[in-house]
Coordinates of N, CA and C in Angstrom, one line a residue:
X270 N -36.4 36.1 115.3 CA -36.0 35.9 113.9 C -35.0 34.8 113.8
X271 N -35.1 34.1 112.7 CA -34.2 33.0 112.4 C -32.7 33.6 112.5
X272 N -31.9 32.9 113.2 CA -30.5 33.4 113.4 C -29.7 33.6 112.1
X273 N -30.0 32.8 111.1 CA -29.3 32.9 109.8 C -29.8 34.1 109.0
X274 N -31.1 34.3 109.1 CA -31.6 35.5 108.4 C -31.1 36.8 109.2
X275 N -31.0 36.7 110.5 CA -30.5 37.8 111.3 C -29.1 38.1 110.9
X276 N -28.3 37.1 110.7 CA -26.9 37.2 110.2 C -26.8 37.9 108.9
X277 N -27.7 37.6 108.0 CA -27.8 38.3 106.7 C -28.2 39.7 106.9
X278 N -29.2 40.0 107.7 CA -29.6 41.4 108.0 C -28.4 42.2 108.6
X279 N -27.7 41.5 109.5 CA -26.5 42.2 110.1 C -25.5 42.6 109.0
X280 N -25.3 41.7 108.0 CA -24.5 42.0 106.8 C -25.0 43.2 106.1
X281 N -26.3 43.2 105.9 CA -27.0 44.3 105.1 C -26.7 45.7 105.8
X282 N -26.9 45.7 107.1 CA -26.7 46.9 107.9 C -25.2 47.3 107.9
X283 N -24.3 46.4 107.8 CA -22.9 46.7 107.7 C -22.6 47.4 106.3
X284 N -23.3 46.9 105.3 CA -23.1 47.5 104.0 C -23.6 48.9 104.0
X285 N -24.8 49.1 104.6 CA -25.3 50.5 104.7 C -24.4 51.4 105.5
X286 N -23.8 50.9 106.6 CA -22.9 51.7 107.4 C -21.6 52.1 106.6
X287 N -21.3 51.3 105.6 CA -20.1 51.5 104.8 C -20.4 52.5 103.6
X288 N -21.7 52.9 103.5 CA -22.1 53.8 102.5 C -22.6 53.1 101.2
X289 N -22.9 51.8 101.4 CA -23.4 51.0 100.3 C -24.8 50.6 100.4
X290 N -25.2 49.7 99.6 CA -26.6 49.2 99.4 C -26.9 48.1 100.4
X291 N -27.9 48.2 101.2 CA -28.1 47.3 102.4 C -28.8 46.0 102.0
X292 N -28.0 45.1 101.4 CA -28.5 43.8 101.1 C -27.4 42.8 101.6
X293 N -27.8 41.9 102.4 CA -26.8 40.9 103.0 C -27.2 39.5 102.7
X294 N -26.2 38.6 102.9 CA -26.5 37.2 102.6 C -25.5 36.3 103.4
X295 N -26.0 35.1 103.7 CA -25.1 34.1 104.3 C -25.4 32.8 103.7
X296 N -24.3 32.0 103.6 CA -24.4 30.6 103.0 C -24.2 29.7 104.2
X297 N -25.2 28.8 104.4 CA -25.2 27.9 105.5 C -25.2 26.4 105.0
X298 N -24.3 25.7 105.7 CA -24.2 24.2 105.4 C -24.1 23.5 106.7
X299 N -24.9 22.5 106.9 CA -24.9 21.7 108.1 C -25.0 22.5 109.3
X300 N -25.9 23.5 109.3 CA -26.1 24.4 110.5 C -25.1 25.4 110.8
X301 N -24.1 25.6 109.9 CA -23.0 26.5 110.1 C -22.9 27.5 109.0
X302 N -22.6 28.8 109.3 CA -22.4 29.8 108.3 C -21.0 29.5 107.7
X303 N -21.0 29.3 106.4 CA -19.7 29.0 105.7 C -19.3 30.2 104.8
X304 N -20.2 31.1 104.7 CA -19.9 32.3 103.8 C -20.8 33.4 104.2
X305 N -20.3 34.6 104.2 CA -21.2 35.8 104.5 C -20.7 37.0 103.6
X306 N -21.6 37.8 103.3 CA -21.3 39.0 102.5 C -22.4 40.0 102.4
X307 N -22.1 41.1 101.9 CA -23.1 42.2 101.6 C -22.8 42.9 100.3
X308 N -23.8 43.6 99.8 CA -23.6 44.3 98.6 C -22.5 45.3 98.8
X309 N -21.5 45.2 97.9 CA -20.3 46.1 97.9 C -20.1 46.8 96.6
X310 N -21.2 47.0 95.8 CA -21.1 47.6 94.5 C -20.4 49.0 94.7
X311 N -20.9 49.8 95.7 CA -20.4 51.1 95.9 C -18.9 51.0 96.4
X312 N -18.7 50.2 97.4 CA -17.4 50.2 98.1 C -16.3 49.7 97.2
X313 N -16.6 48.8 96.3 CA -15.6 48.2 95.4 C -15.7 48.8 94.0
X314 N -16.7 49.6 93.7 CA -16.9 50.1 92.4 C -17.1 49.0 91.4
X315 N -17.9 48.0 91.8 CA -18.1 46.8 91.0 C -19.6 46.5 90.9
X316 N -20.0 46.2 89.7 CA -21.4 45.8 89.4 C -21.7 44.3 89.8
X317 N -20.6 43.6 90.1 CA -20.7 42.1 90.4 C -21.0 41.9 91.9
X318 N -20.5 42.7 92.7 CA -20.6 42.4 94.2 C -21.9 42.7 94.8
X319 N -23.0 42.1 94.3 CA -24.3 42.1 95.0 C -24.1 41.2 96.3
X320 N -25.1 41.3 97.2 CA -24.9 40.6 98.5 C -24.7 39.1 98.3
X321 N -25.4 38.5 97.5 CA -25.3 37.0 97.3 C -24.0 36.7 96.6
X322 N -23.6 37.5 95.6 CA -22.3 37.2 94.9 C -21.1 37.4 95.9
X323 N -21.2 38.5 96.7 CA -20.1 38.7 97.7 C -20.0 37.6 98.7
X324 N -21.2 37.1 99.1 CA -21.2 36.0 100.0 C -20.5 34.7 99.4
X325 N -20.9 34.4 98.2 CA -20.3 33.3 97.5 C -18.8 33.5 97.3
X326 N -18.4 34.7 97.0 CA -17.0 35.0 96.8 C -16.2 34.8 98.2
X327 N -16.8 35.3 99.3 CA -16.2 35.1 100.6 C -16.2 33.7 101.1
X328 N -17.1 32.9 100.6 CA -17.1 31.5 101.0 C -15.9 30.7 100.4
X329 N -15.4 31.2 99.3 CA -14.2 30.6 98.7 C -14.6 29.4 97.9
X330 N -13.6 28.7 97.4 CA -13.9 27.5 96.5 C -14.4 26.4 97.4
X331 N -15.5 25.8 97.0 CA -16.1 24.7 97.7 C -16.4 23.6 96.8
X332 N -16.4 22.4 97.3 CA -16.8 21.2 96.5 C -18.2 21.3 96.1
X333 N -18.6 20.8 95.0 CA -20.0 20.8 94.5 C -20.9 20.2 95.5
X334 N -20.5 19.2 96.2 CA -21.5 18.6 97.2 C -21.8 19.5 98.4
X335 N -20.9 20.4 98.7 CA -21.1 21.3 99.8 C -22.3 22.3 99.3
X336 N -22.2 22.9 98.1 CA -23.2 23.7 97.6 C -24.6 23.0 97.6
X337 N -24.6 21.7 97.3 CA -25.8 21.0 97.1 C -26.4 20.6 98.5
X338 N -25.7 20.9 99.6 CA -26.3 20.7 100.9 C -26.5 22.0 101.6
X339 N -26.3 23.1 100.9 CA -26.4 24.4 101.5 C -27.7 25.1 101.3
X340 N -27.9 26.1 102.2 CA -29.0 27.1 102.0 C -28.4 28.5 102.0
X341 N -28.9 29.3 101.0 CA -28.5 30.7 101.0 C -29.6 31.5 101.6
X342 N -29.2 32.4 102.5 CA -30.1 33.3 103.1 C -29.8 34.7 102.6
X343 N -30.8 35.4 102.2 CA -30.6 36.8 101.6 C -31.7 37.7 102.1
X344 N -31.3 38.9 102.3 CA -32.3 39.9 102.9 C -33.3 40.3 101.8
X345 N -33.0 40.2 100.5 CA -33.8 40.6 99.4 C -33.9 39.6 98.3
X346 N -35.0 39.5 97.6 CA -35.1 38.6 96.5 C -34.0 38.7 95.5
X347 N -33.3 37.6 95.2 CA -32.1 37.7 94.3 C -32.4 38.1 92.9
X348 N -31.6 39.0 92.4 CA -31.7 39.5 91.0 C -31.3 38.3 90.0
X349 N -31.5 38.5 88.7 CA -31.1 37.5 87.8 C -29.7 37.0 87.8
X350 N -28.7 38.0 88.1 CA -27.3 37.6 88.1 C -27.1 36.6 89.3
X351 N -27.6 37.0 90.5 CA -27.4 36.2 91.7 C -28.1 34.9 91.6
X352 N -29.3 34.9 91.0 CA -30.1 33.7 90.8 C -29.3 32.8 89.9
X353 N -28.7 33.3 88.9 CA -27.9 32.4 88.0 C -26.8 31.7 88.7
X354 N -26.1 32.4 89.6 CA -25.0 31.8 90.4 C -25.6 30.7 91.3
X355 N -26.7 31.0 91.9 CA -27.4 30.0 92.8 C -27.7 28.7 92.0
X356 N -28.3 28.9 90.8 CA -28.7 27.8 90.0 C -27.4 27.1 89.5
X357 N -26.4 27.8 89.1 CA -25.1 27.2 88.6 C -24.5 26.3 89.6
X358 N -24.5 26.7 90.8 CA -23.9 25.8 91.9 C -24.9 24.9 92.6
X359 N -26.1 24.9 92.0 CA -27.2 24.0 92.5 C -27.4 24.1 94.0
X360 N -27.4 25.3 94.5 CA -27.8 25.5 95.9 C -29.3 25.2 95.9
X361 N -29.7 24.3 96.7 CA -31.1 23.8 96.6 C -32.2 24.6 97.3
X362 N -31.8 25.5 98.2 CA -32.7 26.3 99.0 C -32.3 27.7 99.2
X363 N -33.2 28.6 99.0 CA -32.9 30.1 99.3 C -34.0 30.6 100.2
X364 N -33.6 31.2 101.3 CA -34.5 31.9 102.2 C -34.4 33.4 101.9
X365 N -35.5 34.0 101.6 CA -35.5 35.4 101.2 C -36.1 36.2 102.3
X366 N -35.5 37.3 102.8 CA -36.0 38.1 103.8 C -37.3 38.8 103.4
X367 N -37.3 39.3 102.1 CA -38.5 40.0 101.6 C -38.4 40.2 100.1
X368 N -39.6 40.3 99.5 CA -39.7 40.6 98.1 C -40.7 41.6 97.8
X369 N -41.0 42.4 98.8 CA -42.0 43.5 98.7 C -41.4 44.7 97.9
X370 N -40.2 45.0 98.2 CA -39.5 46.2 97.6 C -38.9 45.8 96.2
X371 N -38.6 44.6 96.0 CA -38.0 44.1 94.8 C -38.2 42.6 94.7
X372 N -38.8 42.2 93.5 CA -39.0 40.8 93.3 C -38.0 40.4 92.2
X373 N -37.1 39.6 92.6 CA -36.1 39.1 91.6 C -36.5 37.9 90.8
X374 N -35.6 37.1 90.5 CA -35.8 36.0 89.6 C -36.2 34.7 90.3
X375 N -37.2 34.9 91.2 CA -37.7 33.7 92.0 C -38.3 32.6 91.1
X376 N -39.0 33.0 90.1 CA -39.6 32.0 89.2 C -38.6 31.2 88.5
X377 N -37.5 31.9 88.0 CA -36.4 31.2 87.4 C -35.8 30.2 88.4
X378 N -35.5 30.6 89.6 CA -35.0 29.7 90.6 C -35.9 28.5 90.8
X379 N -37.2 28.7 91.0 CA -38.1 27.6 91.2 C -38.1 26.7 89.9
X380 N -38.0 27.2 88.8 CA -37.9 26.5 87.5 C -36.6 25.6 87.5
X381 N -35.6 26.0 88.2 CA -34.4 25.3 88.3 C -34.4 24.2 89.4
X382 N -35.5 24.1 90.1 CA -35.6 23.1 91.2 C -35.2 23.7 92.5
X383 N -35.0 25.0 92.6 CA -34.6 25.6 93.9 C -35.9 25.9 94.7
X384 N -35.8 25.5 96.0 CA -36.9 25.9 96.9 C -36.7 27.3 97.4
X385 N -37.6 28.2 97.1 CA -37.5 29.6 97.5 C -38.6 29.9 98.6
X386 N -38.1 30.3 99.7 CA -39.1 30.6 100.8 C -38.9 32.1 101.1
X387 N -40.0 32.8 101.0 CA -40.0 34.3 101.3 C -40.6 34.5 102.6
X388 N -39.9 35.2 103.5 CA -40.3 35.5 104.9 C -41.1 36.8 105.1
X389 N -41.0 37.7 104.2 CA -41.6 39.1 104.4 C -41.3 39.6 105.8
X390 N -40.0 39.6 106.1 CA -39.5 40.1 107.4 C -39.7 41.6 107.5
X391 N -40.3 42.1 108.5 CA -40.6 43.6 108.7 C -39.3 44.4 108.7
X392 N -38.2 43.9 109.4 CA -36.9 44.6 109.4 C -36.3 44.7 108.1
X393 N -36.3 43.6 107.3 CA -35.8 43.6 105.9 C -36.5 44.6 105.1
X394 N -37.9 44.6 105.2 CA -38.7 45.5 104.4 C -38.4 47.0 104.7
X395 N -38.4 47.2 106.0 CA -38.1 48.6 106.5 C -36.8 49.1 106.0
X396 N -35.7 48.3 106.1 CA -34.4 48.7 105.7 C -34.3 49.1 104.3
X397 N -34.9 48.3 103.4 CA -34.9 48.6 102.0 C -35.8 49.8 101.6
X398 N -37.0 49.8 102.2 CA -37.9 51.0 101.9 C -37.2 52.3 102.3
X399 N -36.5 52.3 103.5 CA -35.8 53.6 103.9 C -34.7 53.9 102.9
X400 N -34.0 52.9 102.5 CA -32.8 53.1 101.6 C -33.3 53.6 100.3
X401 N -34.3 52.9 99.7 CA -34.8 53.3 98.4 C -35.4 54.7 98.4
X402 N -36.0 55.1 99.5 CA -36.5 56.5 99.6 C -35.4 57.5 99.7
X403 N -34.3 57.1 100.4 CA -33.2 58.1 100.6 C -32.3 58.1 99.4
X404 N -32.1 57.0 98.7 CA -31.1 56.9 97.6 C -31.7 56.2 96.3
X405 N -32.8 56.7 95.8 CA -33.4 56.1 94.6 C -32.4 56.0 93.4
X406 N -31.6 56.9 93.3 CA -30.6 56.9 92.2 C -29.7 55.7 92.3
X407 N -29.1 55.5 93.5 CA -28.2 54.4 93.7 C -28.9 53.1 93.6
X408 N -30.2 53.0 94.1 CA -30.9 51.8 94.0 C -31.2 51.4 92.5
X409 N -31.6 52.4 91.7 CA -31.9 52.2 90.3 C -30.7 51.7 89.6
X410 N -29.5 52.3 89.9 CA -28.3 51.9 89.3 C -28.0 50.4 89.6
X411 N -28.2 50.0 90.8 CA -27.9 48.7 91.3 C -28.7 47.6 90.5
X412 N -30.0 48.0 90.3 CA -30.9 47.0 89.6 C -31.0 47.2 88.1
X413 N -30.2 48.1 87.6 CA -30.1 48.3 86.1 C -31.2 49.1 85.5
X414 N -31.8 50.0 86.3 CA -32.9 50.8 85.8 C -32.4 52.2 85.3

């Protein structure tokens, strides 16, 4: 597996171990992870801290040119909120672990000029399928259903 997607998956597993929703993300620039995070909606009691948003928060303030050279890796297709942040900061490339269990705003991202590559990684799919089966109430809350 791609080491950056693996790092995002490690973040997702950490979130699950904390009692949260298993979605992880890393921000990579010039071959280095410059931000990492996982969904912390449960842990922080926040609707904002999805995996990608938490990753961007943890990356801290960055110059616009850094975002424009970066790639965001995420274990699950980004929702409209996270996709909006990706587009806002003009992150040009998103690597998605899977979109089988949830297909987010990929068309929006592509329409904003973002390259979206979906890997359909078996570990990412299995992690989300098991979580959704075990906690459908929490999953539906997270995606606004």
